mmCIF file of C-alpha atoms in Angstrom:
data_model
loop_
_atom_site.group_PDB
_atom_site.id
_atom_site.type_symbol
_atom_site.label_atom_id
_atom_site.label_comp_id
_atom_site.label_asym_id
_atom_site.label_seq_id
_atom_site.Cartn_x
_atom_site.Cartn_y
_atom_site.Cartn_z
ATOM 1 C CA UNK A 248 -72.108 -30.581 -90.859
ATOM 2 C CA UNK A 249 -68.843 -32.496 -91.465
ATOM 3 C CA UNK A 250 -67.299 -35.539 -89.883
ATOM 4 C CA UNK A 251 -65.160 -33.566 -87.431
ATOM 5 C CA UNK A 252 -64.686 -30.059 -86.082
ATOM 6 C CA UNK A 253 -61.238 -28.426 -86.101
ATOM 7 C CA UNK A 254 -59.743 -25.583 -84.077
ATOM 8 C CA UNK A 255 -56.718 -23.855 -85.626
ATOM 9 C CA UNK A 256 -54.391 -21.942 -83.318
ATOM 10 C CA UNK A 257 -51.927 -19.673 -85.118
ATOM 11 C CA UNK A 258 -51.181 -15.948 -84.963
ATOM 12 C CA UNK A 259 -51.164 -15.631 -88.752
ATOM 13 C CA UNK A 260 -54.804 -14.644 -89.177
ATOM 14 C CA UNK A 261 -54.751 -14.617 -92.987
ATOM 15 C CA UNK A 262 -53.410 -18.169 -92.958
ATOM 16 C CA UNK A 263 -55.915 -19.685 -90.553
ATOM 17 C CA UNK A 264 -58.890 -17.779 -91.973
ATOM 18 C CA UNK A 265 -58.047 -19.166 -95.431
ATOM 19 C CA UNK A 266 -57.680 -22.691 -94.037
ATOM 20 C CA UNK A 267 -61.099 -22.332 -92.387
ATOM 21 C CA UNK A 268 -62.562 -21.156 -95.697
ATOM 22 C CA UNK A 269 -61.033 -24.096 -97.571
ATOM 23 C CA UNK A 270 -62.309 -26.648 -95.044
ATOM 24 C CA UNK A 271 -65.744 -25.011 -95.133
ATOM 25 C CA UNK A 272 -65.718 -25.563 -98.884
ATOM 26 C CA UNK A 273 -65.255 -29.266 -98.112
ATOM 27 C CA UNK A 274 -68.106 -29.240 -95.570
ATOM 28 C CA UNK A 275 -65.710 -29.498 -92.646
ATOM 29 C CA UNK A 276 -66.492 -27.254 -89.700
ATOM 30 C CA UNK A 277 -63.576 -25.271 -88.286
ATOM 31 C CA UNK A 278 -62.654 -22.126 -86.384
ATOM 32 C CA UNK A 279 -59.496 -20.341 -85.312
ATOM 33 C CA UNK A 280 -57.880 -18.549 -82.400
ATOM 34 C CA UNK A 281 -54.814 -16.326 -82.666
ATOM 35 C CA UNK A 282 -53.138 -17.166 -79.359
ATOM 36 C CA UNK A 283 -52.820 -19.947 -76.816
ATOM 37 C CA UNK A 284 -54.812 -18.275 -74.024
ATOM 38 C CA UNK A 285 -57.888 -17.683 -76.205
ATOM 39 C CA UNK A 286 -57.624 -21.225 -77.614
ATOM 40 C CA UNK A 287 -57.604 -22.710 -74.107
ATOM 41 C CA UNK A 288 -60.633 -20.570 -73.186
ATOM 42 C CA UNK A 289 -62.497 -21.519 -76.354
ATOM 43 C CA UNK A 290 -61.868 -25.221 -75.752
ATOM 44 C CA UNK A 291 -63.471 -24.838 -72.329
ATOM 45 C CA UNK A 292 -66.764 -23.581 -73.782
ATOM 46 C CA UNK A 293 -66.910 -25.260 -77.180
ATOM 47 C CA UNK A 294 -66.298 -28.801 -78.268
ATOM 48 C CA UNK A 295 -63.747 -29.559 -80.979
ATOM 49 C CA UNK A 296 -62.647 -32.960 -82.260
ATOM 50 C CA UNK A 297 -59.121 -31.945 -83.176
ATOM 51 C CA UNK A 298 -56.728 -29.019 -82.645
ATOM 52 C CA UNK A 299 -54.125 -27.835 -85.147
ATOM 53 C CA UNK A 300 -51.619 -25.762 -83.208
ATOM 54 C CA UNK A 301 -48.635 -23.627 -84.238
ATOM 55 C CA UNK A 302 -45.696 -24.012 -81.878
ATOM 56 C CA UNK A 303 -44.619 -20.373 -82.231
ATOM 57 C CA UNK A 304 -47.310 -18.321 -80.563
ATOM 58 C CA UNK A 305 -47.288 -14.893 -78.912
ATOM 59 C CA UNK A 306 -47.741 -14.886 -75.126
ATOM 60 C CA UNK A 307 -48.355 -18.434 -73.885
ATOM 61 C CA UNK A 308 -46.115 -20.666 -75.995
ATOM 62 C CA UNK A 309 -47.389 -23.413 -78.253
ATOM 63 C CA UNK A 310 -45.767 -26.019 -76.009
ATOM 64 C CA UNK A 311 -47.584 -24.679 -72.942
ATOM 65 C CA UNK A 312 -50.870 -24.459 -74.880
ATOM 66 C CA UNK A 313 -50.408 -28.094 -75.932
ATOM 67 C CA UNK A 314 -49.761 -29.119 -72.328
ATOM 68 C CA UNK A 315 -52.936 -27.445 -71.047
ATOM 69 C CA UNK A 316 -55.171 -28.687 -73.871
ATOM 70 C CA UNK A 317 -53.821 -32.240 -73.572
ATOM 71 C CA UNK A 318 -54.439 -32.187 -69.834
ATOM 72 C CA UNK A 319 -57.955 -30.745 -70.005
ATOM 73 C CA UNK A 320 -59.059 -32.592 -73.155
ATOM 74 C CA UNK A 321 -57.069 -35.833 -73.349
ATOM 75 C CA UNK A 322 -59.531 -37.210 -75.922
ATOM 76 C CA UNK A 323 -58.742 -34.426 -78.425
ATOM 77 C CA UNK A 324 -55.727 -35.060 -80.689
ATOM 78 C CA UNK A 325 -53.433 -32.077 -81.233
ATOM 79 C CA UNK A 326 -51.515 -31.721 -84.484
ATOM 80 C CA UNK A 327 -48.581 -29.340 -84.435
ATOM 81 C CA UNK A 328 -47.636 -26.914 -87.168
ATOM 82 C CA UNK A 329 -43.916 -26.308 -87.454
ATOM 83 C CA UNK A 330 -42.061 -23.742 -89.475
ATOM 84 C CA UNK A 331 -39.398 -26.271 -90.416
ATOM 85 C CA UNK A 332 -38.979 -26.735 -94.121
ATOM 86 C CA UNK A 333 -37.707 -30.266 -93.729
ATOM 87 C CA UNK A 334 -39.290 -33.219 -91.974
ATOM 88 C CA UNK A 335 -38.991 -33.387 -88.211
ATOM 89 C CA UNK A 336 -38.505 -36.448 -86.081
ATOM 90 C CA UNK A 337 -41.585 -37.058 -83.931
ATOM 91 C CA UNK A 338 -39.213 -37.656 -81.001
ATOM 92 C CA UNK A 339 -38.278 -33.978 -81.198
ATOM 93 C CA UNK A 340 -41.932 -32.963 -80.882
ATOM 94 C CA UNK A 341 -43.316 -31.962 -77.484
ATOM 95 C CA UNK A 342 -45.064 -34.722 -75.553
ATOM 96 C CA UNK A 343 -48.785 -35.003 -76.231
ATOM 97 C CA UNK A 344 -48.728 -34.153 -79.934
ATOM 98 C CA UNK A 345 -50.527 -36.602 -82.228
ATOM 99 C CA UNK A 346 -48.599 -35.585 -85.333
ATOM 100 C CA UNK A 347 -47.070 -32.568 -87.023
ATOM 101 C CA UNK A 348 -47.389 -30.642 -90.262
ATOM 102 C CA UNK A 349 -44.705 -28.467 -91.836
ATOM 103 C CA UNK A 350 -45.632 -25.126 -93.351
ATOM 104 C CA UNK A 351 -46.707 -24.561 -96.102
ATOM 105 C CA UNK A 352 -49.509 -26.992 -95.321
ATOM 106 C CA UNK A 353 -51.024 -29.177 -98.018
ATOM 107 C CA UNK A 354 -54.780 -29.261 -97.425
ATOM 108 C CA UNK A 355 -55.129 -32.940 -98.389
ATOM 109 C CA UNK A 356 -52.247 -33.921 -96.058
ATOM 110 C CA UNK A 357 -53.910 -31.925 -93.314
ATOM 111 C CA UNK A 358 -57.228 -33.742 -93.713
ATOM 112 C CA UNK A 359 -55.494 -37.145 -93.953
ATOM 113 C CA UNK A 360 -53.500 -36.490 -90.782
ATOM 114 C CA UNK A 361 -56.599 -35.292 -88.929
ATOM 115 C CA UNK A 362 -58.504 -38.445 -89.903
ATOM 116 C CA UNK A 363 -55.552 -40.626 -88.916
ATOM 117 C CA UNK A 364 -55.188 -38.934 -85.542
ATOM 118 C CA UNK A 365 -58.915 -39.372 -84.857
ATOM 119 C CA UNK A 366 -58.728 -43.065 -85.736
ATOM 120 C CA UNK A 367 -55.792 -43.517 -83.357
ATOM 121 C CA UNK A 368 -57.710 -41.908 -80.502
ATOM 122 C CA UNK B 734 -17.587 -30.214 -81.079
ATOM 123 C CA UNK B 735 -18.921 -31.001 -77.637
ATOM 124 C CA UNK B 736 -22.065 -29.216 -76.397
ATOM 125 C CA UNK B 737 -19.986 -27.487 -73.707
ATOM 126 C CA UNK B 738 -17.627 -25.983 -76.228
ATOM 127 C CA UNK B 739 -20.484 -24.977 -78.495
ATOM 128 C CA UNK B 740 -22.075 -22.976 -75.692
ATOM 129 C CA UNK B 741 -18.986 -21.075 -74.638
ATOM 130 C CA UNK B 742 -19.830 -17.995 -76.651
ATOM 131 C CA UNK B 743 -17.463 -15.672 -74.857
ATOM 132 C CA UNK B 744 -14.433 -17.837 -75.570
ATOM 133 C CA UNK B 745 -15.264 -18.080 -79.242
ATOM 134 C CA UNK B 746 -16.532 -14.695 -80.509
ATOM 135 C CA UNK B 747 -16.761 -15.983 -84.084
ATOM 136 C CA UNK B 748 -19.210 -18.661 -82.902
ATOM 137 C CA UNK B 749 -21.360 -15.983 -81.297
ATOM 138 C CA UNK B 750 -21.386 -13.933 -84.475
ATOM 139 C CA UNK B 751 -22.415 -17.008 -86.431
ATOM 140 C CA UNK B 752 -25.068 -17.807 -83.849
ATOM 141 C CA UNK B 753 -26.392 -14.236 -84.015
ATOM 142 C CA UNK B 754 -26.534 -14.422 -87.797
ATOM 143 C CA UNK B 755 -28.250 -17.820 -87.588
ATOM 144 C CA UNK B 756 -30.807 -16.640 -85.014
ATOM 145 C CA UNK B 757 -31.826 -13.637 -87.106
ATOM 146 C CA UNK B 758 -31.905 -15.657 -90.339
ATOM 147 C CA UNK B 759 -33.982 -18.452 -88.762
ATOM 148 C CA UNK B 760 -36.504 -15.931 -87.446
ATOM 149 C CA UNK B 761 -36.784 -14.067 -90.746
ATOM 150 C CA UNK B 762 -37.100 -17.225 -92.841
ATOM 151 C CA UNK B 763 -39.815 -18.405 -90.455
ATOM 152 C CA UNK B 764 -41.726 -15.205 -91.177
ATOM 153 C CA UNK B 765 -41.087 -15.615 -94.894
ATOM 154 C CA UNK B 766 -42.418 -19.163 -94.664
ATOM 155 C CA UNK B 767 -45.625 -17.730 -93.191
ATOM 156 C CA UNK B 768 -45.963 -15.382 -96.150
ATOM 157 C CA UNK B 769 -45.467 -18.256 -98.601
ATOM 158 C CA UNK B 770 -47.950 -20.368 -96.616
ATOM 159 C CA UNK B 771 -50.625 -17.676 -96.919
ATOM 160 C CA UNK B 772 -50.027 -17.252 -100.656
ATOM 161 C CA UNK B 773 -50.051 -21.032 -101.067
ATOM 162 C CA UNK B 774 -53.377 -21.409 -99.205
ATOM 163 C CA UNK B 775 -54.864 -18.476 -101.105
ATOM 164 C CA UNK B 776 -53.843 -20.125 -104.388
ATOM 165 C CA UNK B 777 -55.385 -23.343 -103.101
ATOM 166 C CA UNK B 778 -58.605 -21.525 -102.284
ATOM 167 C CA UNK B 779 -58.710 -20.141 -105.806
ATOM 168 C CA UNK B 780 -58.271 -23.676 -107.179
ATOM 169 C CA UNK B 781 -61.115 -24.859 -104.918
ATOM 170 C CA UNK B 782 -63.379 -22.097 -106.198
ATOM 171 C CA UNK B 783 -62.494 -22.762 -109.836
ATOM 172 C CA UNK B 784 -63.154 -26.483 -109.351
ATOM 173 C CA UNK B 785 -66.516 -25.505 -107.839
ATOM 174 C CA UNK B 786 -67.533 -23.603 -110.976
ATOM 175 C CA UNK B 787 -67.498 -26.951 -112.816
ATOM 176 C CA UNK B 788 -70.132 -28.129 -110.327
ATOM 177 C CA UNK B 789 -72.291 -25.034 -110.866
ATOM 178 C CA UNK B 790 -70.961 -23.192 -107.812
ATOM 179 C CA UNK B 791 -70.377 -19.674 -109.134
ATOM 180 C CA UNK B 792 -67.619 -17.416 -107.728
ATOM 181 C CA UNK B 793 -68.709 -14.012 -106.474
ATOM 182 C CA UNK B 794 -66.493 -11.230 -107.950
ATOM 183 C CA UNK B 795 -66.041 -9.756 -104.429
ATOM 184 C CA UNK B 796 -64.485 -13.014 -103.335
ATOM 185 C CA UNK B 797 -62.003 -12.880 -106.195
ATOM 186 C CA UNK B 798 -61.190 -9.271 -105.302
ATOM 187 C CA UNK B 799 -60.458 -10.315 -101.725
ATOM 188 C CA UNK B 800 -58.183 -13.112 -102.931
ATOM 189 C CA UNK B 801 -56.262 -10.777 -105.269
ATOM 190 C CA UNK B 802 -55.877 -8.230 -102.467
ATOM 191 C CA UNK B 803 -54.624 -10.893 -100.065
ATOM 192 C CA UNK B 804 -51.979 -12.075 -102.553
ATOM 193 C CA UNK B 805 -50.908 -8.495 -103.204
ATOM 194 C CA UNK B 806 -50.566 -7.668 -99.472
ATOM 195 C CA UNK B 807 -48.551 -10.814 -98.757
ATOM 196 C CA UNK B 808 -46.312 -10.256 -101.794
ATOM 197 C CA UNK B 809 -45.517 -6.738 -100.514
ATOM 198 C CA UNK B 810 -44.842 -8.190 -97.062
ATOM 199 C CA UNK B 811 -42.499 -10.782 -98.574
ATOM 200 C CA UNK B 812 -40.617 -8.142 -100.590
ATOM 201 C CA UNK B 813 -40.069 -6.053 -97.433
ATOM 202 C CA UNK B 814 -38.795 -9.090 -95.497
ATOM 203 C CA UNK B 815 -36.358 -10.020 -98.268
ATOM 204 C CA UNK B 816 -35.078 -6.421 -98.531
ATOM 205 C CA UNK B 817 -34.464 -6.315 -94.779
ATOM 206 C CA UNK B 818 -32.697 -9.675 -94.798
ATOM 207 C CA UNK B 819 -30.628 -8.673 -97.803
ATOM 208 C CA UNK B 820 -29.571 -5.446 -96.107
ATOM 209 C CA UNK B 821 -28.658 -7.398 -92.965
ATOM 210 C CA UNK B 822 -26.642 -9.937 -94.980
ATOM 211 C CA UNK B 823 -24.732 -7.129 -96.725
ATOM 212 C CA UNK B 824 -23.726 -5.655 -93.368
ATOM 213 C CA UNK B 825 -20.883 -8.192 -93.411
ATOM 214 C CA UNK B 826 -19.452 -6.813 -96.679
ATOM 215 C CA UNK B 827 -17.179 -4.229 -95.043
ATOM 216 C CA UNK B 828 -15.594 -4.988 -91.667
ATOM 217 C CA UNK B 829 -15.426 -1.364 -90.500
ATOM 218 C CA UNK B 830 -16.925 1.684 -92.146
ATOM 219 C CA UNK B 831 -19.206 4.661 -91.808
ATOM 220 C CA UNK B 832 -22.978 4.108 -91.682
ATOM 221 C CA UNK B 833 -26.223 5.658 -90.462
ATOM 222 C CA UNK B 834 -27.069 4.213 -87.046
ATOM 223 C CA UNK B 835 -30.739 5.183 -87.424
ATOM 224 C CA UNK B 836 -31.047 3.307 -90.709
ATOM 225 C CA UNK B 837 -29.408 0.293 -89.089
ATOM 226 C CA UNK B 838 -31.817 0.474 -86.119
ATOM 227 C CA UNK B 839 -34.810 0.697 -88.415
ATOM 228 C CA UNK B 840 -33.757 -2.419 -90.308
ATOM 229 C CA UNK B 841 -32.609 -4.377 -87.259
ATOM 230 C CA UNK B 842 -35.739 -3.323 -85.335
ATOM 231 C CA UNK B 843 -37.914 -4.886 -88.026
ATOM 232 C CA UNK B 844 -35.805 -8.063 -87.939
ATOM 233 C CA UNK B 845 -35.988 -8.285 -84.140
ATOM 234 C CA UNK B 846 -39.708 -7.492 -83.879
ATOM 235 C CA UNK B 847 -40.739 -11.145 -84.029
ATOM 236 C CA UNK B 848 -38.758 -11.975 -80.869
ATOM 237 C CA UNK B 849 -40.723 -9.270 -79.062
ATOM 238 C CA UNK B 850 -44.126 -10.177 -80.505
ATOM 239 C CA UNK B 851 -43.597 -13.815 -79.450
ATOM 240 C CA UNK B 852 -43.597 -12.451 -75.898
ATOM 241 C CA UNK B 853 -46.955 -10.793 -76.628
ATOM 242 C CA UNK B 854 -45.251 -7.389 -76.435
ATOM 243 C CA UNK B 855 -44.807 -4.601 -78.976
ATOM 244 C CA UNK B 856 -41.843 -2.650 -80.347
ATOM 245 C CA UNK B 857 -41.681 1.103 -80.959
ATOM 246 C CA UNK B 858 -38.747 2.904 -82.543
ATOM 247 C CA UNK B 859 -38.150 6.498 -81.442
ATOM 248 C CA UNK B 860 -35.194 7.506 -83.553
ATOM 249 C CA UNK B 861 -33.568 10.935 -83.608
ATOM 250 C CA UNK B 862 -34.274 13.151 -86.619
ATOM 251 C CA UNK B 863 -31.951 12.742 -89.580
ATOM 252 C CA UNK B 864 -29.015 10.390 -90.032
ATOM 253 C CA UNK B 865 -26.789 9.462 -87.101
ATOM 254 C CA UNK B 866 -23.418 8.763 -88.686
ATOM 255 C CA UNK B 867 -21.047 6.373 -86.973
ATOM 256 C CA UNK B 868 -17.859 4.521 -87.898
ATOM 257 C CA UNK B 869 -17.681 0.986 -86.592
ATOM 258 C CA UNK B 870 -18.222 -2.642 -87.529
ATOM 259 C CA UNK B 871 -21.866 -2.865 -88.619
ATOM 260 C CA UNK B 872 -22.325 -6.550 -87.871
ATOM 261 C CA UNK B 873 -20.798 -6.281 -84.397
ATOM 262 C CA UNK B 874 -22.837 -3.178 -83.554
ATOM 263 C CA UNK B 875 -26.005 -5.058 -84.536
ATOM 264 C CA UNK B 876 -24.899 -8.025 -82.461
ATOM 265 C CA UNK B 877 -24.456 -5.865 -79.348
ATOM 266 C CA UNK B 878 -27.908 -4.275 -79.866
ATOM 267 C CA UNK B 879 -29.453 -7.719 -80.325
ATOM 268 C CA UNK B 880 -27.716 -9.119 -77.229
ATOM 269 C CA UNK B 881 -28.929 -6.104 -75.220
ATOM 270 C CA UNK B 882 -32.466 -6.782 -76.422
ATOM 271 C CA UNK B 883 -32.024 -10.447 -75.506
ATOM 272 C CA UNK B 884 -31.024 -9.353 -71.991
ATOM 273 C CA UNK B 885 -34.318 -7.470 -71.628
ATOM 274 C CA UNK B 886 -36.556 -10.140 -73.196
ATOM 275 C CA UNK B 887 -36.657 -12.470 -70.135
ATOM 276 C CA UNK B 888 -38.253 -9.584 -68.183
ATOM 277 C CA UNK B 889 -40.797 -8.911 -70.936
ATOM 278 C CA UNK B 890 -44.378 -10.112 -70.677
ATOM 279 C CA UNK B 891 -47.652 -9.880 -72.554
ATOM 280 C CA UNK B 892 -48.870 -6.290 -73.234
ATOM 281 C CA UNK B 893 -45.494 -4.740 -72.323
ATOM 282 C CA UNK B 894 -43.780 -2.553 -74.857
ATOM 283 C CA UNK B 895 -40.150 -2.139 -75.777
ATOM 284 C CA UNK B 896 -38.996 1.264 -76.988
ATOM 285 C CA UNK B 897 -35.719 1.573 -78.858
ATOM 286 C CA UNK B 898 -34.521 5.160 -79.129
ATOM 287 C CA UNK B 899 -31.395 6.801 -80.486
ATOM 288 C CA UNK B 900 -29.614 10.076 -79.959
ATOM 289 C CA UNK B 901 -26.341 11.837 -79.260
ATOM 290 C CA UNK B 902 -24.556 12.214 -75.959
ATOM 291 C CA UNK B 903 -21.543 14.544 -76.042
ATOM 292 C CA UNK B 904 -19.687 13.353 -79.118
ATOM 293 C CA UNK B 905 -20.938 9.777 -78.776
ATOM 294 C CA UNK B 906 -24.068 7.964 -79.961
ATOM 295 C CA UNK B 907 -26.599 6.543 -77.551
ATOM 296 C CA UNK B 908 -29.132 3.757 -78.039
ATOM 297 C CA UNK B 909 -31.676 3.111 -75.290
ATOM 298 C CA UNK B 910 -33.685 -0.102 -75.050
ATOM 299 C CA UNK B 911 -36.505 0.615 -72.623
ATOM 300 C CA UNK B 912 -38.933 -1.987 -71.295
ATOM 301 C CA UNK B 913 -42.199 -0.176 -70.582
ATOM 302 C CA UNK B 914 -44.097 -2.092 -67.936
ATOM 303 C CA UNK B 915 -46.221 -1.585 -64.799
ATOM 304 C CA UNK B 916 -44.436 -4.380 -62.947
ATOM 305 C CA UNK B 917 -41.407 -4.088 -60.700
ATOM 306 C CA UNK B 918 -38.590 -5.736 -62.605
ATOM 307 C CA UNK B 919 -35.011 -6.588 -61.663
ATOM 308 C CA UNK B 920 -32.205 -5.013 -63.642
ATOM 309 C CA UNK B 921 -31.415 -6.883 -66.852
ATOM 310 C CA UNK B 922 -28.215 -8.932 -66.821
ATOM 311 C CA UNK B 923 -25.931 -7.159 -69.274
ATOM 312 C CA UNK B 924 -22.758 -9.176 -68.652
ATOM 313 C CA UNK B 925 -22.942 -10.974 -72.009
ATOM 314 C CA UNK B 926 -23.660 -7.925 -74.223
ATOM 315 C CA UNK B 927 -21.047 -5.956 -72.261
ATOM 316 C CA UNK B 928 -18.331 -8.451 -73.193
ATOM 317 C CA UNK B 929 -19.135 -7.926 -76.851
ATOM 318 C CA UNK B 930 -19.606 -4.173 -76.481
ATOM 319 C CA UNK B 931 -16.046 -3.718 -75.233
ATOM 320 C CA UNK B 932 -14.788 -5.291 -78.453
ATOM 321 C CA UNK B 933 -16.236 -2.407 -80.497
ATOM 322 C CA UNK B 934 -15.333 0.351 -78.064
ATOM 323 C CA UNK B 935 -18.889 0.618 -76.728
ATOM 324 C CA UNK B 936 -20.168 0.484 -73.150
ATOM 325 C CA UNK B 937 -23.460 -0.581 -71.625
ATOM 326 C CA UNK B 938 -25.373 0.583 -68.541
ATOM 327 C CA UNK B 939 -28.566 -0.816 -67.107
ATOM 328 C CA UNK B 940 -30.907 1.066 -64.810
ATOM 329 C CA UNK B 941 -34.553 1.438 -63.834
ATOM 330 C CA UNK B 942 -36.658 4.517 -64.509
ATOM 331 C CA UNK B 943 -40.341 5.400 -63.914
ATOM 332 C CA UNK B 944 -41.360 3.420 -67.024
ATOM 333 C CA UNK B 945 -39.319 0.329 -66.161
ATOM 334 C CA UNK B 946 -35.816 -1.093 -66.666
ATOM 335 C CA UNK B 947 -33.667 0.018 -69.566
ATOM 336 C CA UNK B 948 -30.273 -0.584 -71.143
ATOM 337 C CA UNK B 949 -28.147 2.191 -72.623
ATOM 338 C CA UNK B 950 -25.552 1.462 -75.267
ATOM 339 C CA UNK B 951 -22.991 4.211 -75.720
ATOM 340 C CA UNK B 952 -21.104 3.959 -78.980
ATOM 341 C CA UNK B 953 -18.178 6.182 -79.927
ATOM 342 C CA UNK B 954 -18.817 8.221 -83.060
ATOM 343 C CA UNK B 955 -15.639 6.713 -84.481
ATOM 344 C CA UNK B 956 -14.325 3.511 -83.036
ATOM 345 C CA UNK B 957 -10.613 3.683 -82.344
ATOM 346 C CA UNK B 958 -10.202 -0.055 -81.978
ATOM 347 C CA UNK B 959 -8.209 -1.448 -84.851
ATOM 348 C CA UNK B 960 -8.974 -5.112 -84.307
ATOM 349 C CA UNK B 961 -12.687 -4.948 -85.171
#
């Protein structure tokens, strides 16, 4: 399959399922989970190269999900999705995040940022 | 303005009103951004598929149907969000007037739902039949309801439910915000919403019943306060 495997974590199912479909079209393997707890569980049984995580999640917060994933899988970069329309200073981002993306996400920016985060690791 | 002054909501009621308005608007625009994100990705998917046809990758009609349906659903969702936000924004038009409390709860409930779902909980509205007329300041009534909900949210956990109900008690109106949970919970701290409630002639009680803790807001049918 593709060069990397992505896990999206966001409670907007229509959004993440479409992102998965678009990456599939580019021969990039990806999957999604709708909350932090199921994402943490999935990461324990399946290997992903990168995680794209929304900060606003039901139940376990995005920040807590990031903390657990970063602790259990320090080799996996985590990109954060924010709802902010404008750019956000990385210093404002929770510790452990490789980068961030503002919604609406541009698919080419997403792929570029994933590649960049993998190179950095 | 220093951070200390900014946080002293009780000393500066206008700041609290602005903060309430900002909190609701930020939440709703976040949801609207999600709708736009889905439509944007769906449009992007369509572009991908059309580009694929030039490389002899045909598009199945069912796939196009699904895309059209997705856009239609999200457009409807967006229209509803904008209508709710518009109605909320117009609640500042008249300082004090007569309105239907049930209609207000229906709109505000939808606007507040995201705060509850972020806790992994659900919201149910159990409103009395027909309109529940009241004369008061719409924005301030909404603020008190929101602050009461905020007082219950720290006790709320995944799979709990919050039930907002309305009714009459003597000649007054009653709103109950019930946290339905199996856990033993402390009583919610209602000191902040109570401060604001007194400004519109309302009063708050908190208690615990068989289903869990709840807050009651008693609003006079016609507020006699002339400074609202």
